[in-house]
CSV table of C-alpha atoms in Angstrom, one decimal:
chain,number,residue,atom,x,y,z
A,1,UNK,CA,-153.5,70.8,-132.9
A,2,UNK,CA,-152.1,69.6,-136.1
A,3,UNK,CA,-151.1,71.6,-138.8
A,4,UNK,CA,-153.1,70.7,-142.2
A,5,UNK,CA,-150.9,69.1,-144.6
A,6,UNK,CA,-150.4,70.4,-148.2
A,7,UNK,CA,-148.3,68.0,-150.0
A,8,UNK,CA,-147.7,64.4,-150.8
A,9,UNK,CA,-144.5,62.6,-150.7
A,10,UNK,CA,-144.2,62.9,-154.6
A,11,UNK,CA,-145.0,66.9,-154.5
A,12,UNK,CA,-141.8,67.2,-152.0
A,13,UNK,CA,-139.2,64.6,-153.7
A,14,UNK,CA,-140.6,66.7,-157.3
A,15,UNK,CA,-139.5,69.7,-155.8
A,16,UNK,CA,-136.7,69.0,-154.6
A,17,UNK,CA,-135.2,67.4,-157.9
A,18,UNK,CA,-135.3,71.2,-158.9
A,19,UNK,CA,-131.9,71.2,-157.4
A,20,UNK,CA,-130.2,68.9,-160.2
A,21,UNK,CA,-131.0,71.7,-162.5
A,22,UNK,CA,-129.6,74.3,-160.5
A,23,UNK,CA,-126.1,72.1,-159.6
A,24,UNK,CA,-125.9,71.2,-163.1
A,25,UNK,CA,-125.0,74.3,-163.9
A,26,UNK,CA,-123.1,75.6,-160.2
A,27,UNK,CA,-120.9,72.1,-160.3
A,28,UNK,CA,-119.9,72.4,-163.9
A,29,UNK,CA,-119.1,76.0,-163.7
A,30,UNK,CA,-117.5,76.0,-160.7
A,31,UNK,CA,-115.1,72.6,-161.1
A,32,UNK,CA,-114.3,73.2,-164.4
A,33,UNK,CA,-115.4,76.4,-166.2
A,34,UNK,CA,-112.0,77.2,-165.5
A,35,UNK,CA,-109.4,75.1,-166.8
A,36,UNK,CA,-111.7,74.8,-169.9
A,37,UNK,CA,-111.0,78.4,-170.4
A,38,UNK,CA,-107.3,77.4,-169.8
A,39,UNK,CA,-106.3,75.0,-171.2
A,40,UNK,CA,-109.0,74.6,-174.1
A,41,UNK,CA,-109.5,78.2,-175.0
A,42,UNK,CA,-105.8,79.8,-173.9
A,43,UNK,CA,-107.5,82.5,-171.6
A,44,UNK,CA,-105.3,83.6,-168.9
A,45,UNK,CA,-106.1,82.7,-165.5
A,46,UNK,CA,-105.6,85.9,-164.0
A,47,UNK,CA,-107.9,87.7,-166.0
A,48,UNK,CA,-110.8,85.1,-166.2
A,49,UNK,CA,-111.2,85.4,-162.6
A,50,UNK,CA,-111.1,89.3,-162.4
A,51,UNK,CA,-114.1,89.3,-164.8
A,52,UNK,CA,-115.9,86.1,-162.4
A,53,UNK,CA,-115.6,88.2,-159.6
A,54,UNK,CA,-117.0,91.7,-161.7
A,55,UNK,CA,-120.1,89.5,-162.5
A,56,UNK,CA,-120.7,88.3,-159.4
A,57,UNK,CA,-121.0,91.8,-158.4
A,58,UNK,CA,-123.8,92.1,-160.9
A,59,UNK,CA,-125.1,88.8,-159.3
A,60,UNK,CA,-125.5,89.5,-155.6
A,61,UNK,CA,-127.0,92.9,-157.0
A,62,UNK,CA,-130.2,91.0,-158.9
A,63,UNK,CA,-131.1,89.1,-156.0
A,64,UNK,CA,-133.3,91.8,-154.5
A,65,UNK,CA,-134.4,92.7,-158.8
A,66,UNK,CA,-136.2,89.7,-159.0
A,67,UNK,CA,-137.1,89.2,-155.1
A,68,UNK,CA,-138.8,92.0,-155.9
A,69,UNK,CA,-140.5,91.1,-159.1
A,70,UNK,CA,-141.7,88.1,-158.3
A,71,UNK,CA,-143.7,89.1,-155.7
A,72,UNK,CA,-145.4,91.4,-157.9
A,73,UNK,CA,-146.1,88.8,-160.7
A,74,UNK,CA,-149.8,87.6,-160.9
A,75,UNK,CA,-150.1,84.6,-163.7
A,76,UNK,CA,-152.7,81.5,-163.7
A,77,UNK,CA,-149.1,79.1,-162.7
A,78,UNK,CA,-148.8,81.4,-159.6
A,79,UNK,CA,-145.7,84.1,-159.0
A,80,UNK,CA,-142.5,82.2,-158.9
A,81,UNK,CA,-143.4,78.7,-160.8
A,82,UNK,CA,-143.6,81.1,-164.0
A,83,UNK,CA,-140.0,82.6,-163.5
A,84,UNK,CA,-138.5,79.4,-162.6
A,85,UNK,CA,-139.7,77.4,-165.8
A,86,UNK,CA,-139.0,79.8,-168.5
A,87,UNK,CA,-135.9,81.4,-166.5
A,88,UNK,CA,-134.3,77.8,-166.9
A,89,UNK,CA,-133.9,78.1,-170.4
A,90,UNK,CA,-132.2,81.5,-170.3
A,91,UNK,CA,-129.9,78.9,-168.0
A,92,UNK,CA,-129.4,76.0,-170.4
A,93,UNK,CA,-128.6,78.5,-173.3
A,94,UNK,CA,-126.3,80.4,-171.2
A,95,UNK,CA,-124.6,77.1,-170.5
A,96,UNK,CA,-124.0,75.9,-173.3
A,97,UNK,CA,-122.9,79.6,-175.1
A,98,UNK,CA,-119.9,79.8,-172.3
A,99,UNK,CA,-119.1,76.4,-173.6
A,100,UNK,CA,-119.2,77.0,-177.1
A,101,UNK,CA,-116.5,80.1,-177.4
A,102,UNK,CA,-115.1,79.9,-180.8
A,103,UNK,CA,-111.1,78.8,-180.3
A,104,UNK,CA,-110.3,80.8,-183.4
A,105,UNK,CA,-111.6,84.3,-182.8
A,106,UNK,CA,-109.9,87.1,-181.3
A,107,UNK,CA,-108.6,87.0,-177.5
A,108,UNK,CA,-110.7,90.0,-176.5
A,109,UNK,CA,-113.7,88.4,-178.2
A,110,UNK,CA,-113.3,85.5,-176.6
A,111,UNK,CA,-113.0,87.4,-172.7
A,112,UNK,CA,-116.1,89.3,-173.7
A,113,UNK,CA,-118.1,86.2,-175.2
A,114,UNK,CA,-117.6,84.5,-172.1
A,115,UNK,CA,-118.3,87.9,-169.4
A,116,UNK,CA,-121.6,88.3,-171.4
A,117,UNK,CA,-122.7,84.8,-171.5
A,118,UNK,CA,-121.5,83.9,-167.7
A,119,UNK,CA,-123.2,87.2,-166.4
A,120,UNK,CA,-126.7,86.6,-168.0
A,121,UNK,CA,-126.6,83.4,-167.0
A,122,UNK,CA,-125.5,83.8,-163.2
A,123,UNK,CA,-126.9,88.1,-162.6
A,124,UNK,CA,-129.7,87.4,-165.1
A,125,UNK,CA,-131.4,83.7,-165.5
A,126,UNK,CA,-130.1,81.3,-162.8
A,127,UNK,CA,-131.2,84.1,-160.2
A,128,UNK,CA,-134.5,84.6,-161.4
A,129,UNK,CA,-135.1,80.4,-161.7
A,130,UNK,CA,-132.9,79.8,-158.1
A,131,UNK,CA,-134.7,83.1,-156.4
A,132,UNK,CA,-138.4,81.8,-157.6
A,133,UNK,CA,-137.4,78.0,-156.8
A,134,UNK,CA,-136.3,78.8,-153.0
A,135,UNK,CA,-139.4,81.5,-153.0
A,136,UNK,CA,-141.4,78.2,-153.6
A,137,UNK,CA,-141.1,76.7,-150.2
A,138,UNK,CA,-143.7,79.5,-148.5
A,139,UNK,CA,-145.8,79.7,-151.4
A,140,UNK,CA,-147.2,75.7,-152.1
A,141,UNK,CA,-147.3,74.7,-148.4
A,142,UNK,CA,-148.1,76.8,-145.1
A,143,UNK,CA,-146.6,73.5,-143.3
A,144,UNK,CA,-143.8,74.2,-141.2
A,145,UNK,CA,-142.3,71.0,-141.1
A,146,UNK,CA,-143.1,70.0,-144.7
A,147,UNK,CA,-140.7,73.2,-145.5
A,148,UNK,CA,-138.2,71.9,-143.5
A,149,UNK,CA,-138.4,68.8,-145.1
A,150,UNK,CA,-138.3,70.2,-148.8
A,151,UNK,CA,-135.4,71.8,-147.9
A,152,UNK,CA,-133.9,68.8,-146.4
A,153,UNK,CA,-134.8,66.8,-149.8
A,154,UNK,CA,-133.0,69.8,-151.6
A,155,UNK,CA,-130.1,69.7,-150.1
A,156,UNK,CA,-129.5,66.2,-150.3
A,157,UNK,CA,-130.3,66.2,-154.4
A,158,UNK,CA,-128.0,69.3,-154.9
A,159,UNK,CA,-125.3,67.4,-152.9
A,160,UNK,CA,-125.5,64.4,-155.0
A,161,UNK,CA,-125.7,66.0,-158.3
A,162,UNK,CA,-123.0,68.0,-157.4
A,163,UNK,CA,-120.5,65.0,-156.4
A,164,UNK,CA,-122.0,63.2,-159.7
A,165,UNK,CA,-121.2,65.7,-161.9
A,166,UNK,CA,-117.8,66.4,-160.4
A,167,UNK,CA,-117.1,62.8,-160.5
A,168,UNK,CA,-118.1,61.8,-163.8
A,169,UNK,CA,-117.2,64.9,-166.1
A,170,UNK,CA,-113.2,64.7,-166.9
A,171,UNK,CA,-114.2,61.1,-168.1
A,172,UNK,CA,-117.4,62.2,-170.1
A,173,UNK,CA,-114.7,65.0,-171.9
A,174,UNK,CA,-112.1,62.1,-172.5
A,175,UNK,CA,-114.8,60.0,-174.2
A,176,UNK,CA,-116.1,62.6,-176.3
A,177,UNK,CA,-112.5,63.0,-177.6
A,178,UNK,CA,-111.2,66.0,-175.6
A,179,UNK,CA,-111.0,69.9,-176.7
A,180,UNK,CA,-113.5,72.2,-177.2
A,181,UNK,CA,-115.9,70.2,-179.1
A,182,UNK,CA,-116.3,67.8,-175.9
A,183,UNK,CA,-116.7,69.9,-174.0
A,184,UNK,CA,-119.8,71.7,-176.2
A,185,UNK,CA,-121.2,68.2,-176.3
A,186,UNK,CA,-120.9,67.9,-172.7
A,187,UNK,CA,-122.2,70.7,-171.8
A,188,UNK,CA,-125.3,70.6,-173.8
A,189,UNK,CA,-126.4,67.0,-172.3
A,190,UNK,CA,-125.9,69.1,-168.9
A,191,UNK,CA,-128.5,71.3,-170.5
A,192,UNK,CA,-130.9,69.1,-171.7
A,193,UNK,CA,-130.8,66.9,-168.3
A,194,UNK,CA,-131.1,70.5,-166.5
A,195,UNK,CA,-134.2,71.5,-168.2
A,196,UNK,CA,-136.0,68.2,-168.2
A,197,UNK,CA,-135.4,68.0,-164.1
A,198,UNK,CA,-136.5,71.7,-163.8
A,199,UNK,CA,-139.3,71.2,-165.4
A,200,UNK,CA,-140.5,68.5,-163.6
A,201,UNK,CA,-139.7,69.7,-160.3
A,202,UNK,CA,-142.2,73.2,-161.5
A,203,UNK,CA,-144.8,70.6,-162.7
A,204,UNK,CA,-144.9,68.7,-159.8
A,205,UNK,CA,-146.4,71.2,-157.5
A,206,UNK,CA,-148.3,74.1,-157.2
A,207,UNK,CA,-148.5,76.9,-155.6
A,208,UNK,CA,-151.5,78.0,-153.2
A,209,UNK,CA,-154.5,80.5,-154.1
A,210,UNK,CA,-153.9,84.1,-153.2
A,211,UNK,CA,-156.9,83.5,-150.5
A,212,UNK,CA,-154.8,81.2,-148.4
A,213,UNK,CA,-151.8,83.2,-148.8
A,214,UNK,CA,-153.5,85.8,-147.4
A,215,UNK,CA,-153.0,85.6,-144.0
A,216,UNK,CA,-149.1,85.2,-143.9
A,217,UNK,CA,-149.0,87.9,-147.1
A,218,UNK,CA,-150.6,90.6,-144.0
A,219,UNK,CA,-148.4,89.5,-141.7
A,220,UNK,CA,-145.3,90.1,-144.5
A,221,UNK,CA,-146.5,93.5,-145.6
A,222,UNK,CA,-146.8,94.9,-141.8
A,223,UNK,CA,-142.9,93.8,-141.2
A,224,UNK,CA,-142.0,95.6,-144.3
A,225,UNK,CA,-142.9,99.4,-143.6
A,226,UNK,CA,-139.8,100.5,-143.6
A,227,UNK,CA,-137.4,100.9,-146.5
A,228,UNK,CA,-134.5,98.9,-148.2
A,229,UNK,CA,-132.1,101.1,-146.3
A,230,UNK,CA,-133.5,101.4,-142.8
A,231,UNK,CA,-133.8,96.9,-142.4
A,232,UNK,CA,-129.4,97.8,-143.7
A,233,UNK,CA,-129.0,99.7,-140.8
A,234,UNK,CA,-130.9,97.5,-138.4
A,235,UNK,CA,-128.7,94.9,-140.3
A,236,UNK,CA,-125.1,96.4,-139.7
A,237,UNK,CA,-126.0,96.9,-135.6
A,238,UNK,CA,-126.3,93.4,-135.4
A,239,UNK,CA,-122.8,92.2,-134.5
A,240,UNK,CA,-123.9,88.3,-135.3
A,241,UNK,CA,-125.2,89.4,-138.9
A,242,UNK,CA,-121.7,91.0,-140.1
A,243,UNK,CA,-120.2,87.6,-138.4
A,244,UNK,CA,-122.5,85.2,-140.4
A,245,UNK,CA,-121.7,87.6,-143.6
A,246,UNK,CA,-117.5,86.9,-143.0
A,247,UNK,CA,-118.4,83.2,-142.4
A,248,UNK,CA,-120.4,82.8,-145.8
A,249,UNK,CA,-117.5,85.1,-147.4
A,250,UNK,CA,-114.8,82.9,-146.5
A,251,UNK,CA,-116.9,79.9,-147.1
A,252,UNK,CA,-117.4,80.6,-150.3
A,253,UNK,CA,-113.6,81.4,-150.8
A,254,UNK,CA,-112.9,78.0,-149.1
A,255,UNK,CA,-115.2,76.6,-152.2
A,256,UNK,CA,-113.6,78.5,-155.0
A,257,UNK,CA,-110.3,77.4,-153.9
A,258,UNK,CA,-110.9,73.7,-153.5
A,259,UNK,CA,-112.1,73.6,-156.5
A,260,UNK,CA,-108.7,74.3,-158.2
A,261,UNK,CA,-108.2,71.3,-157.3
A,262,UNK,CA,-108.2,69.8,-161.2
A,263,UNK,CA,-105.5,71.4,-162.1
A,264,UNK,CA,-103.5,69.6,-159.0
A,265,UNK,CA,-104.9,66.6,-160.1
A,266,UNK,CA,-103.5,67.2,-163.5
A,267,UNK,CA,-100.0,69.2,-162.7
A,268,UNK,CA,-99.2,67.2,-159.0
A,269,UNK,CA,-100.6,63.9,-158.5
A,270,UNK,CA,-100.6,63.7,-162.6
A,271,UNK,CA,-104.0,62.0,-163.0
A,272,UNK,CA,-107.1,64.3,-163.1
A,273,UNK,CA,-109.6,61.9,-163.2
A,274,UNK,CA,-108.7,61.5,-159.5
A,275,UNK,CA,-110.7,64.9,-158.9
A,276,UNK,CA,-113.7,62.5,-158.8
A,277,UNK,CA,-112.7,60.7,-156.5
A,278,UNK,CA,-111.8,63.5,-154.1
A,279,UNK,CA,-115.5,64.9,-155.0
A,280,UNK,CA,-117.0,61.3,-153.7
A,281,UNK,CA,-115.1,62.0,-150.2
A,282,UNK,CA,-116.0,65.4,-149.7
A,283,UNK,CA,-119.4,65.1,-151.1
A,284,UNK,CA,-120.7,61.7,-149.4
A,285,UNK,CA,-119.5,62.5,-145.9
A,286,UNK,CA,-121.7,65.9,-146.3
A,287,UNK,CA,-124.8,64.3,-146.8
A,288,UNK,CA,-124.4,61.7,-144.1
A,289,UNK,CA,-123.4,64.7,-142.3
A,290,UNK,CA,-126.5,66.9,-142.9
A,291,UNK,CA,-128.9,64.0,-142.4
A,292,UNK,CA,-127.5,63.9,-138.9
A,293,UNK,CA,-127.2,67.3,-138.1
A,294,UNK,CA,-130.7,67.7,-137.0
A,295,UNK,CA,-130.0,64.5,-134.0
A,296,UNK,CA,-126.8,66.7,-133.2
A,297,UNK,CA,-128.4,70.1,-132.7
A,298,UNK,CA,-130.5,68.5,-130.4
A,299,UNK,CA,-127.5,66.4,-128.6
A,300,UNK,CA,-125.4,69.6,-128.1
A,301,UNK,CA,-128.4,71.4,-127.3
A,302,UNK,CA,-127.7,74.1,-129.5
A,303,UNK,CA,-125.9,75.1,-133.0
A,304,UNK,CA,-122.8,76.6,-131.8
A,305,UNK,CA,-121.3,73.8,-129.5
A,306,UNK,CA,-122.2,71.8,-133.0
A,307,UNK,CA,-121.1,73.8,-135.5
A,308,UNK,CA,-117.4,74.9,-133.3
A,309,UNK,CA,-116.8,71.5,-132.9
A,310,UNK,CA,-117.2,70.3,-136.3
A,311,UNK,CA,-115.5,73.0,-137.6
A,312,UNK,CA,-111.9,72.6,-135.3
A,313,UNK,CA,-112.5,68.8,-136.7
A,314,UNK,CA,-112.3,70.5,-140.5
A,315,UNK,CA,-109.3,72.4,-139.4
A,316,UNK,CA,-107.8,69.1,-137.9
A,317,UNK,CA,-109.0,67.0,-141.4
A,318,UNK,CA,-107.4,70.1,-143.4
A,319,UNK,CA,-104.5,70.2,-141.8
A,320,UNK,CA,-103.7,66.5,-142.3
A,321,UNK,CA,-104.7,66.8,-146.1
A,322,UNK,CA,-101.6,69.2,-146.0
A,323,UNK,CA,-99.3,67.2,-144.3
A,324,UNK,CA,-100.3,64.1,-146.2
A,325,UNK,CA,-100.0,66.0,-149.8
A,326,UNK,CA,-96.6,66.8,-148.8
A,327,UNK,CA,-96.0,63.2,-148.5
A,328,UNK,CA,-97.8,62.2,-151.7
A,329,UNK,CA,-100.3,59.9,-149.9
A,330,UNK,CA,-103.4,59.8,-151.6
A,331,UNK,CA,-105.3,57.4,-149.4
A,332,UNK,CA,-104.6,59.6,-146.1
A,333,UNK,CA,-105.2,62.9,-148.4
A,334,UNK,CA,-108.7,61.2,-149.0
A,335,UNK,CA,-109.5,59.9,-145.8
A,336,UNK,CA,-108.7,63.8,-143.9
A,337,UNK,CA,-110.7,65.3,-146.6
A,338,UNK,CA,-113.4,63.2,-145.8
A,339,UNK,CA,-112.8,63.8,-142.2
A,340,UNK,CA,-112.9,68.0,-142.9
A,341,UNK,CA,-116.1,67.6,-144.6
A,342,UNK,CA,-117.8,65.8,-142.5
A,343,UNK,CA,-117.0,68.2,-139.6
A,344,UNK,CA,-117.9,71.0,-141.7
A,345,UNK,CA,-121.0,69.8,-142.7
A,346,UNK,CA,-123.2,71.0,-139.6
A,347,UNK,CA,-122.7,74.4,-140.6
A,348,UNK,CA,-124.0,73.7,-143.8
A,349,UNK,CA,-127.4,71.9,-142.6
A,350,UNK,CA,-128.2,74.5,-140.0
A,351,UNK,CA,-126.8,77.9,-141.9
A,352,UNK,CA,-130.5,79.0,-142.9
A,353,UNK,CA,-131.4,78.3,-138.9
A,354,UNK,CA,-128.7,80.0,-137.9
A,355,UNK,CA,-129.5,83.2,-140.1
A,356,UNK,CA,-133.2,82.7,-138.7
A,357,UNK,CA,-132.2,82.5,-135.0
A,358,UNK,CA,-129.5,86.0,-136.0
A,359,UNK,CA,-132.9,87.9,-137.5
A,360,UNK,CA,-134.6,87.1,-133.7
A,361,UNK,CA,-131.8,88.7,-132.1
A,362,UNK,CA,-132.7,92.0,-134.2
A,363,UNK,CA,-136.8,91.3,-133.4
A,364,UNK,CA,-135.7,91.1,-129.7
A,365,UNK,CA,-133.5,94.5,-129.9
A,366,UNK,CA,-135.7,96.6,-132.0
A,367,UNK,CA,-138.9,94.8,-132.4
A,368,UNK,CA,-138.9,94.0,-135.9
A,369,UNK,CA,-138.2,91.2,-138.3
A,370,UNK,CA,-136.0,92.1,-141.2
A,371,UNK,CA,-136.0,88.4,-142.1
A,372,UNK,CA,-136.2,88.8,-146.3
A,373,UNK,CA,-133.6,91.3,-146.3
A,374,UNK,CA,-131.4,89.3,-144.3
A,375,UNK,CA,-131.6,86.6,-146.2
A,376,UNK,CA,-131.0,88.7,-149.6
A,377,UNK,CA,-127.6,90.7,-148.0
A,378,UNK,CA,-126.1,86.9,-146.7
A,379,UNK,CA,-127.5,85.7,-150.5
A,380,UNK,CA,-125.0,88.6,-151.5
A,381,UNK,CA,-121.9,87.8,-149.0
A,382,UNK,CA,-122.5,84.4,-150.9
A,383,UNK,CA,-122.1,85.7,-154.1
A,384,UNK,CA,-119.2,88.0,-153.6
A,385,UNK,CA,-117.4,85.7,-151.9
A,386,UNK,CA,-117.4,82.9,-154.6
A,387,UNK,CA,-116.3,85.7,-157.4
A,388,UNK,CA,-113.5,87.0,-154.9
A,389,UNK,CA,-112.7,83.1,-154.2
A,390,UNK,CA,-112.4,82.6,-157.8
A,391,UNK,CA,-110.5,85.8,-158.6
A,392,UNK,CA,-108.0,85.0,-155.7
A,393,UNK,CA,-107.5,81.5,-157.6
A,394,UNK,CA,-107.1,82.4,-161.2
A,395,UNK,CA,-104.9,85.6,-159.6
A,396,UNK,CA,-102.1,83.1,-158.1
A,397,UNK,CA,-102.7,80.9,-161.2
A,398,UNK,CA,-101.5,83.5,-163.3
A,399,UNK,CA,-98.4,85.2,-161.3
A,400,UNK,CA,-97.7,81.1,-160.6
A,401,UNK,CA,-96.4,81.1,-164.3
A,402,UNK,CA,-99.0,78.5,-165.3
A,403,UNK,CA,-98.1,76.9,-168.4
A,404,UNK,CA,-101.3,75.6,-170.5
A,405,UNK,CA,-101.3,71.6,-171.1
A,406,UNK,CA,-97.9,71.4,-170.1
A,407,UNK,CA,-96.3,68.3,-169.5
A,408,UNK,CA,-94.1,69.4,-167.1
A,409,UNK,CA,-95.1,72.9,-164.9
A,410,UNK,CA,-92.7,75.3,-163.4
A,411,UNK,CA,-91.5,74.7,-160.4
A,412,UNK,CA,-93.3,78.2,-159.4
A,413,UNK,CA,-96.4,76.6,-160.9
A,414,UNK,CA,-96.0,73.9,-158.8
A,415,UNK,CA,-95.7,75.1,-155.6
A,416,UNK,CA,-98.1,78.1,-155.9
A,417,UNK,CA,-100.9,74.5,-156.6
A,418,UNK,CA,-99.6,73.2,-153.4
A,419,UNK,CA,-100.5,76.6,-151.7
A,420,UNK,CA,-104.1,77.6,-153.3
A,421,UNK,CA,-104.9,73.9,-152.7
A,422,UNK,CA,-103.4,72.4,-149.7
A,423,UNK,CA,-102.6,75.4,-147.4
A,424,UNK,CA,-105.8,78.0,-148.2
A,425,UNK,CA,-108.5,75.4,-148.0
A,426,UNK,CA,-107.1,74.9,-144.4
A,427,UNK,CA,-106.5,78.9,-143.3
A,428,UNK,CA,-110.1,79.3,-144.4
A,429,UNK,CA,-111.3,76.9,-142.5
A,430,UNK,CA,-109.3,78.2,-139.5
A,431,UNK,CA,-110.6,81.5,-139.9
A,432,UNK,CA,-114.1,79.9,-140.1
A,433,UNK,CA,-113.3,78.4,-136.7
A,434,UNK,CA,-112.4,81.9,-135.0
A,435,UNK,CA,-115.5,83.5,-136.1
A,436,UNK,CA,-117.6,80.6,-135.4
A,437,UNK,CA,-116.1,81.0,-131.5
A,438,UNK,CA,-118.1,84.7,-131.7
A,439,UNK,CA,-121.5,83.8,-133.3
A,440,UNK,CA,-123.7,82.4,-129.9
A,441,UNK,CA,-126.4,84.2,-130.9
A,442,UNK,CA,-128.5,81.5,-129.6
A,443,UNK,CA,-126.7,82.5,-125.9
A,444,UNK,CA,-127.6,86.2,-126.9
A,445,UNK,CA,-131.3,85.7,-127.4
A,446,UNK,CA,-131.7,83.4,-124.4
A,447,UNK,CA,-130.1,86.5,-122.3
A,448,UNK,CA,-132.5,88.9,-123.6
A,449,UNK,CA,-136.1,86.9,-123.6
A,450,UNK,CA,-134.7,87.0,-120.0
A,451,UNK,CA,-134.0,90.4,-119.5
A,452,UNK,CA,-137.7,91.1,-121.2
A,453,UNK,CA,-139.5,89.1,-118.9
């Protein structure tokens, strides 16, 4: 039988332009929130990303806050349309405050101006809008494929707003003049786009009555009678759980490096308008990537021939973006970093699967499903890890002997870029590799649905 359909094609491409508000504010922050506090404000590196990574503790910690809330919320727009529409412009003010840091008040001022504003907006309002936007999915359709396919339509508009906005933003700063007042201006277009897209995306849907939710809402409540702590410990027995958690950790680290990127752009190759260009060939093989990583699954009958395979390719493509930075060819450098992404990307399309098949594994032990909790601790690992990431980066940065706006960087300076942007990328994805070799749970499951019967 077929399952009844809830949406139309304009509901699902309406939600999932919710993502260009989200990745308006992830890609800007996390290309060039940065070097703007570098080289336009004069904040040191080093301490900039010990107070990223402080926040993000703060971040990963709210998940579960306003999980929790949200599910308690009762309002004629539903329980998460409500937090994601007015939580947006908590976002878009956020935003624009870490952007506007006054240049001529005191240094301490200026670290605590920007901790406050960047932890409201990531531990406080993003979390709320991103945590009521992904709760969306189960609450406006009971469609099992239409979910997959709203996720599918999300992935590919947060892909393409990310590349756009990496692309495009050094030369929207350069044509507003440079300095601190571009990028104010710049960031408050970002703003205005973000909330105009977000509120779209909540208008565009809505969510089912309470009396149709009921049924899945019983089925919820009876896999919940156990606390917070007790799903933790069901959690940490599962081997394949902590392995997913170290893959999203150094995933995330991968990310946060990489996108130091600018200032190797800017210090190396001397042009950082090329950091565009490397976002087009790490962004564009990703989608193509994740719009045929549902034909692959199928082809390599599984996810972990798939996603070990395409990550030894991302080693391979990293590898060569070393050896070809070494030689200063930017041509090869772009070609093997398109070639790492799209072996990475796999892993990216099927990561929520693979968490999904990892929570089975736990049902078939134990009997029960500790699927929202699951989902909030890896939410965490993802967190922590970018904050870590970014700490590790602005750490080197800062022992490098980083110069601000210099023409002409240390030779310290110089070779620590070559490190956190050539080498790390390509250890990560290594590591990445060996722990991908461990995580067959799908092997695991198979073996016990046999050993049960």
């Amino acid at each position: 039988m077929e399952e009844k359909k809830y949406l139309k094609w304009y509901n699902k491409v309406g939600y999932g332009s919710g993502d260009i508000a989200g990745n308006v504010v992830y890609a800007l922050l996390s290309a060039f929130v940065m070097i703007y506090l570098t080289d336009t404000v004069g904040l040191n590196s080093g301490i900039i990303g010990t107070l990223i990574a402080v926040s993000k503790i703060f971040d990963g910690v709210s998940d579960v806050f306003f999980g929790a809330l949200i599910d308690k919320t009762k309002s004629k727009m539903g329980k998460a349309r409500p937090w994601m529409l007015y939580g947006y412009f908590g976002c878009a003010v956020c935003l624009v405050a870490i952007f506007c840091i006054p240049v001529d008040m005191g240094t301490t001022a200026q670290y605590a101006w920007f901790f406050i504003a960047y932890t409201l907006l990531n531990a406080g309002f993003y979390t709320a809008n991103n945590i009521a936007y992904s709760a969306l999915t189960a609450l406006i359709t009971k469609n099992n494929q239409e979910r997959v396919q709203m996720g599918s339509i999300r992935f590919m508009f947060a892909f393409g707003t990310s590349m756009l906005i990496q692309a495009i933003t050094v030369g929207v700063v350069v044509h507003f003049g440079g300095g601190a007042a571009a990028w104010r201006t710049v960031a408050i277009i970002y703003a205005i786009i973000g909330v105009i897209s977000n509120t779209i995306s909540v208008m565009s849907v809505k969510e089912l009555s309470p009396e149709e939710l009921a049924e899945e809402q019983k089925e919820k409540e009876a896999e919940e009678k156990y606390s917070l702590i007790d799903a933790f410990k069901l959690l940490i027995h599962n081997k394949y759980f902590i392995l997913i958690c170290g893959a999203y950790l150094l995933m995330q680290i991968y990310s946060a490096t990489l996108g130091m990127g600018i200032y190797f752009m800017k210090y190396v190759l001397k042009d950082e308008s090329l950091f565009g260009t490397f976002a087009w060939a790490v962004n564009i093989p990703m989608i193509v990537g994740l719009l045929a990583t549902p034909v692959l699954v199928a082809k390599f009958k599984g996810m972990y021939r798939l996603n070990l395979v395409g990550y030894a390719i991302g080693t391979l493509g990293r590898l060569g973006v070393v050896a070809a930075g070494y030689m200063g060819n930017i041509p090869l450098m772009l070609a093997f970093t398109a070639l790492a992404a799209l072996g990475m990307s796999p892993l990216q399309g099927d990561m929520n699967a693979l968490i999904a098949t990892t929570s089975e594994y736990t049902r078939l032990k134990t009997g029960k499903r500790v699927d929202g909790t699951m989902y909030s601790c890896t939410s965490f690992g993802t967190k922590v890890g970018g904050g870590i990431g970014t700490a590790i980066a602005g750490w080197l940065l800062a022992a490098s002997g980083y110069i601000k706006n210099a023409p002409v960087q240390p030779e310290s300076c110089i070779r620590m870029l070559h490190i956190m942007y050539l080498w790390l990328p390509m250890i990560f994805t290594f590591l990445i590799t060996i722990v991908l070799i461990k995580l067959n749970v799908e092997k695991a499951n198979a073996d016990l649905r046999k050993k049960q019967g």
